[in-house]
Amino acid sequence: MKQLSLDSKAIDTLRDLPDMIPVFREFYESWNIRVFNRKHHECRNYLSPNRREFYKILLITKGGGVFTMGLNTYYIEEPTILFIHPNDIISWKKLTEESGGHYVLFKSSFVNAHPQLRAKIEKFGLFNDKSKKVLRLSEGELPVLNQLFEIMEKEDLSNSDYKEEAMQAYLQLLMVESLKIGRYPKPDDVSEDFTRIYHFFDLLERETSNINYSNPIRLKTAKEFAADLSVHPNYLNAVLKKHTGQNVSTHIRNRLLEETKALLLQTDWTMQDIGFSIGFAEQPNFNSFFKKNTGFTPSEFRKAYQA
């Protein structure tokens, strides 16, 4: 197996590249399912350390790179299709200039609205079984998968009343055709540095995914996270800075901001309850934190999206 390590070139986080892929700006946009051509919507280096609100099926027909999903790393230099669950911690390190293929993003709410699709996802295990998430393809197997993506892309641009019904059916066909291929490569070796990065983001996600005003965030500082991971804060900072371009405190801050935005837009909680849930006992401190990092007070941000 290849020994792979992400080099010192910083990996951009999705939140720092709002123009990279339109739907990555914020997960509370109104779309349910979107299809993209990688030739026109290229994926640069990125790290997605926290849960998303969408599933992703990525078909790579041209271009190589290093893809990580959890603690599994794959060196991709031939056609590949990947099935990414909303909870997967992923990164992509681009190694070539060319880029080809497609990807489809669809929200968890879209899956729940289509019981047959949800049943097939649970039955086939492509998104949940770590051994099935990545499939190698031959050139001869690409036409049928490309055709399904092209049909979905056209359907996505249509105004048909049955667009989403059609697209959920194509998703099922896409999974069936992938299962018929069934060549699952073994992961390549992952570096110790990336193992540390994964454990940090996994802990950060666990700390923030279920916060509320009766269960506020437990860990808030770099020192606290390092202690929970049994490493020195300076070491954790150095590893994250090397591979992501940001230190521990910046990642914590950005994650808390994302959670705050979601709570402001998706709940009717009071400002005091939201501030307390993300670790601010005093309302003025919460307002100051949010405005310093967004340019808006929490109330202004909520009103702007409700207008």
XYZ file of C-alpha atoms in Angstrom:
307
model
C 0.000 0.000 0.000
C 1.102 3.562 -0.588
C 2.040 5.625 2.466
C 0.082 8.823 1.906
C 0.405 12.095 3.723
C -1.218 15.441 3.037
C 1.665 17.860 2.442
C 2.235 21.281 3.948
C 0.150 23.045 1.320
C -2.894 24.324 3.151
C -6.219 22.674 2.463
C -9.001 25.226 2.094
C -12.090 24.591 4.159
C -15.404 24.798 2.346
C -16.595 27.701 4.448
C -13.666 29.803 3.213
C -14.582 29.247 -0.438
C -18.194 30.421 -0.813
C -17.821 30.706 -4.589
C -16.275 27.261 -5.101
C -19.485 25.248 -5.279
C -22.766 27.197 -5.069
C -24.622 24.879 -2.720
C -21.780 24.858 -0.182
C -22.430 28.435 0.906
C -24.757 27.327 3.681
C -26.726 24.141 4.168
C -29.972 25.991 4.864
C -30.517 27.015 1.232
C -33.819 25.907 -0.275
C -32.634 23.228 -2.739
C -33.405 19.529 -2.214
C -31.266 17.889 -4.891
C -28.668 19.338 -7.279
C -26.518 17.811 -10.021
C -23.179 19.210 -11.183
C -20.682 18.540 -13.946
C -17.122 18.494 -12.564
C -15.846 20.039 -15.783
C -17.726 23.236 -14.932
C -17.788 22.947 -11.131
C -14.281 21.893 -10.279
C -13.410 20.652 -6.770
C -10.282 22.288 -5.440
C -8.518 21.162 -2.273
C -10.976 21.115 0.591
C -11.690 19.721 4.001
C -15.239 19.175 5.234
C -14.770 18.519 8.945
C -18.363 18.690 10.091
C -21.665 17.074 9.274
C -23.522 18.300 6.217
C -27.204 18.267 5.439
C -26.738 16.329 2.224
C -25.639 13.025 0.770
C -23.153 13.104 -2.097
C -22.452 10.698 -4.962
C -19.236 11.675 -6.742
C -18.232 10.189 -10.099
C -14.604 10.913 -11.033
C -13.806 10.152 -14.672
C -10.713 12.344 -15.112
C -8.194 13.812 -12.732
C -6.420 12.345 -9.740
C -6.140 13.123 -6.080
C -6.100 11.880 -2.519
C -9.537 11.370 -0.990
C -10.007 10.731 2.718
C -13.173 9.587 4.417
C -12.831 9.200 8.144
C -9.622 7.259 8.683
C -9.689 5.707 5.208
C -7.504 7.251 2.508
C -7.716 6.497 -1.222
C -5.249 7.454 -3.925
C -7.502 8.069 -6.940
C -5.866 7.858 -10.360
C -8.506 5.934 -12.308
C -12.306 6.248 -12.692
C -14.009 5.998 -9.313
C -17.451 6.538 -7.802
C -17.852 7.518 -4.150
C -20.869 7.464 -1.849
C -20.589 10.046 0.927
C -22.891 10.116 3.948
C -23.810 13.480 5.540
C -21.879 12.528 8.685
C -18.650 11.543 6.923
C -15.570 13.656 7.637
C -13.948 14.034 4.236
C -11.140 15.814 2.413
C -9.900 16.031 -1.165
C -6.321 16.802 -2.172
C -6.136 17.510 -5.902
C -3.048 16.140 -7.673
C -3.802 16.901 -11.341
C -5.139 19.871 -13.274
C -7.757 18.008 -15.327
C -11.163 17.320 -13.856
C -14.032 15.238 -15.223
C -17.179 13.528 -14.029
C -20.300 14.507 -12.131
C -21.688 14.681 -8.639
C -25.135 14.865 -7.140
C -26.034 16.325 -3.754
C -29.337 15.553 -2.074
C -30.548 16.514 1.360
C -31.525 14.215 4.192
C -35.016 15.735 4.027
C -35.225 14.648 0.370
C -34.404 11.065 1.379
C -36.997 11.121 4.151
C -39.625 12.428 1.725
C -39.098 9.400 -0.547
C -39.497 6.159 1.452
C -38.435 3.926 -1.454
C -35.169 5.816 -1.842
C -34.549 5.696 1.904
C -35.236 1.950 1.939
C -32.772 1.334 -0.910
C -30.083 3.421 0.797
C -30.514 1.351 3.963
C -30.663 -1.941 2.049
C -27.675 -1.404 -0.243
C -25.363 0.062 2.415
C -23.340 2.162 -0.024
C -23.481 5.212 2.224
C -23.193 3.390 5.554
C -20.873 0.436 4.996
C -17.284 1.710 5.011
C -16.186 -1.147 2.752
C -18.663 -0.132 0.003
C -18.291 3.653 -0.141
C -15.607 3.668 -2.851
C -15.824 1.699 -6.127
C -13.189 1.437 -8.846
C -14.459 1.594 -12.434
C -13.183 0.562 -15.835
C -13.556 2.758 -18.912
C -16.164 0.344 -20.240
C -18.339 0.814 -17.169
C -18.439 4.612 -17.404
C -21.053 5.131 -20.168
C -24.049 3.851 -18.186
C -23.100 5.881 -15.088
C -22.335 8.993 -17.135
C -25.674 8.646 -18.906
C -27.578 8.513 -15.621
C -25.821 11.647 -14.381
C -26.486 13.465 -17.656
C -30.187 12.569 -17.462
C -30.337 13.817 -13.868
C -28.532 17.006 -14.868
C -31.153 17.726 -17.548
C -33.952 16.843 -15.140
C -32.457 19.196 -12.550
C -32.752 22.086 -15.023
C -36.338 21.261 -15.984
C -39.492 22.721 -14.492
C -41.349 19.440 -14.428
C -43.792 18.856 -11.579
C -42.344 15.356 -11.323
C -38.681 16.374 -11.355
C -37.861 15.186 -7.856
C -39.811 11.944 -8.309
C -37.796 11.210 -11.431
C -34.483 12.089 -9.828
C -35.010 9.873 -6.795
C -35.692 6.991 -9.197
C -32.455 7.733 -11.081
C -30.576 7.735 -7.767
C -31.853 4.230 -7.114
C -30.706 3.124 -10.580
C -27.315 4.717 -9.955
C -26.900 2.667 -6.783
C -28.003 -0.549 -8.514
C -25.585 -0.051 -11.420
C -22.772 0.632 -8.955
C -23.552 -2.505 -6.965
C -23.402 -4.557 -10.162
C -19.786 -3.405 -10.587
C -18.856 -4.098 -6.982
C -15.066 -3.585 -6.999
C -14.150 -2.059 -3.663
C -10.492 -1.105 -3.224
C -8.743 -1.375 0.121
C -7.837 1.965 1.709
C -4.250 3.168 1.497
C -2.272 3.792 4.658
C -3.061 7.076 6.372
C -0.420 9.219 8.034
C -0.290 9.726 11.806
C -0.887 13.436 11.282
C -4.153 12.824 9.495
C -5.216 10.395 12.197
C -4.809 13.228 14.702
C -6.732 15.589 12.433
C -9.558 13.085 12.083
C -9.837 12.543 15.834
C -9.948 16.297 16.433
C -12.729 16.887 13.899
C -14.608 13.834 15.108
C -14.490 15.196 18.663
C -15.435 18.695 17.491
C -18.417 17.259 15.649
C -19.557 15.202 18.613
C -19.287 18.249 20.856
C -21.352 20.485 18.585
C -23.839 18.194 16.856
C -26.306 17.942 19.724
C -25.863 21.159 21.668
C -28.928 22.906 23.048
C -29.795 25.119 25.980
C -30.153 22.122 28.302
C -26.916 20.561 27.016
C -24.435 23.383 26.213
C -21.116 22.700 24.549
C -18.652 21.072 26.922
C -15.304 21.853 25.267
C -14.638 25.377 23.962
C -10.887 25.983 23.958
C -7.840 24.516 22.218
C -6.440 23.451 25.599
C -9.636 21.567 26.477
C -9.746 19.749 23.132
C -6.066 18.815 23.340
C -6.537 17.447 26.863
C -9.493 15.331 25.750
C -7.373 13.950 22.893
C -4.386 13.346 25.211
C -2.025 15.509 23.164
C -0.200 18.771 23.858
C -2.036 21.909 22.598
C 1.069 23.038 20.689
C 1.259 19.715 18.839
C -2.433 19.781 17.914
C -2.121 23.374 16.714
C 0.945 22.563 14.624
C -0.679 19.556 12.909
C -3.874 21.430 12.065
C -2.002 24.512 10.897
C 0.235 22.413 8.654
C -2.541 20.503 6.933
C -5.519 22.895 7.009
C -3.933 26.323 7.289
C -5.892 27.068 10.465
C -5.208 26.489 14.136
C -7.441 24.763 16.698
C -9.119 27.932 17.942
C -10.066 29.001 14.425
C -11.686 25.654 13.657
C -13.620 25.776 16.944
C -14.739 29.325 16.259
C -15.875 28.537 12.706
C -17.781 25.462 13.844
C -19.565 27.419 16.591
C -20.465 30.117 14.069
C -21.957 27.510 11.726
C -23.994 26.005 14.542
C -25.128 29.453 15.676
C -26.332 30.350 12.178
C -28.275 27.094 11.942
C -29.904 27.684 15.337
C -30.800 31.268 14.428
C -32.466 30.233 11.177
C -33.913 26.841 12.014
C -35.255 27.385 15.531
C -37.297 29.961 17.415
C -34.954 29.881 20.402
C -34.215 33.149 22.163
C -30.837 34.811 21.724
C -30.047 33.992 25.321
C -30.769 30.292 24.827
C -28.661 30.132 21.642
C -25.767 31.997 23.250
C -25.836 29.761 26.310
C -25.946 26.585 24.192
C -22.696 27.477 22.402
C -20.891 28.452 25.599
C -21.702 32.093 26.370
C -23.234 32.679 29.785
C -23.513 36.432 29.145
C -25.622 37.746 26.258
C -23.338 40.737 25.465
C -20.378 38.391 25.012
C -22.384 36.241 22.596
C -23.466 39.303 20.588
C -19.885 40.556 20.445
C -18.530 37.162 19.310
C -21.084 36.849 16.519
C -20.804 40.422 15.252
C -17.006 40.367 15.297
C -16.970 37.313 13.034
C -19.954 37.999 10.758
C -20.483 41.746 10.784
C -24.038 41.284 12.098
C -25.585 40.881 15.500
C -27.463 37.585 15.954
C -30.789 39.431 15.749
C -29.794 41.220 12.547
C -28.688 37.948 10.969
C -31.973 36.224 11.807
C -34.067 39.138 10.522
C -32.084 39.385 7.282
C -32.920 35.777 6.331
C -36.518 36.005 7.488
C -37.214 39.126 5.428
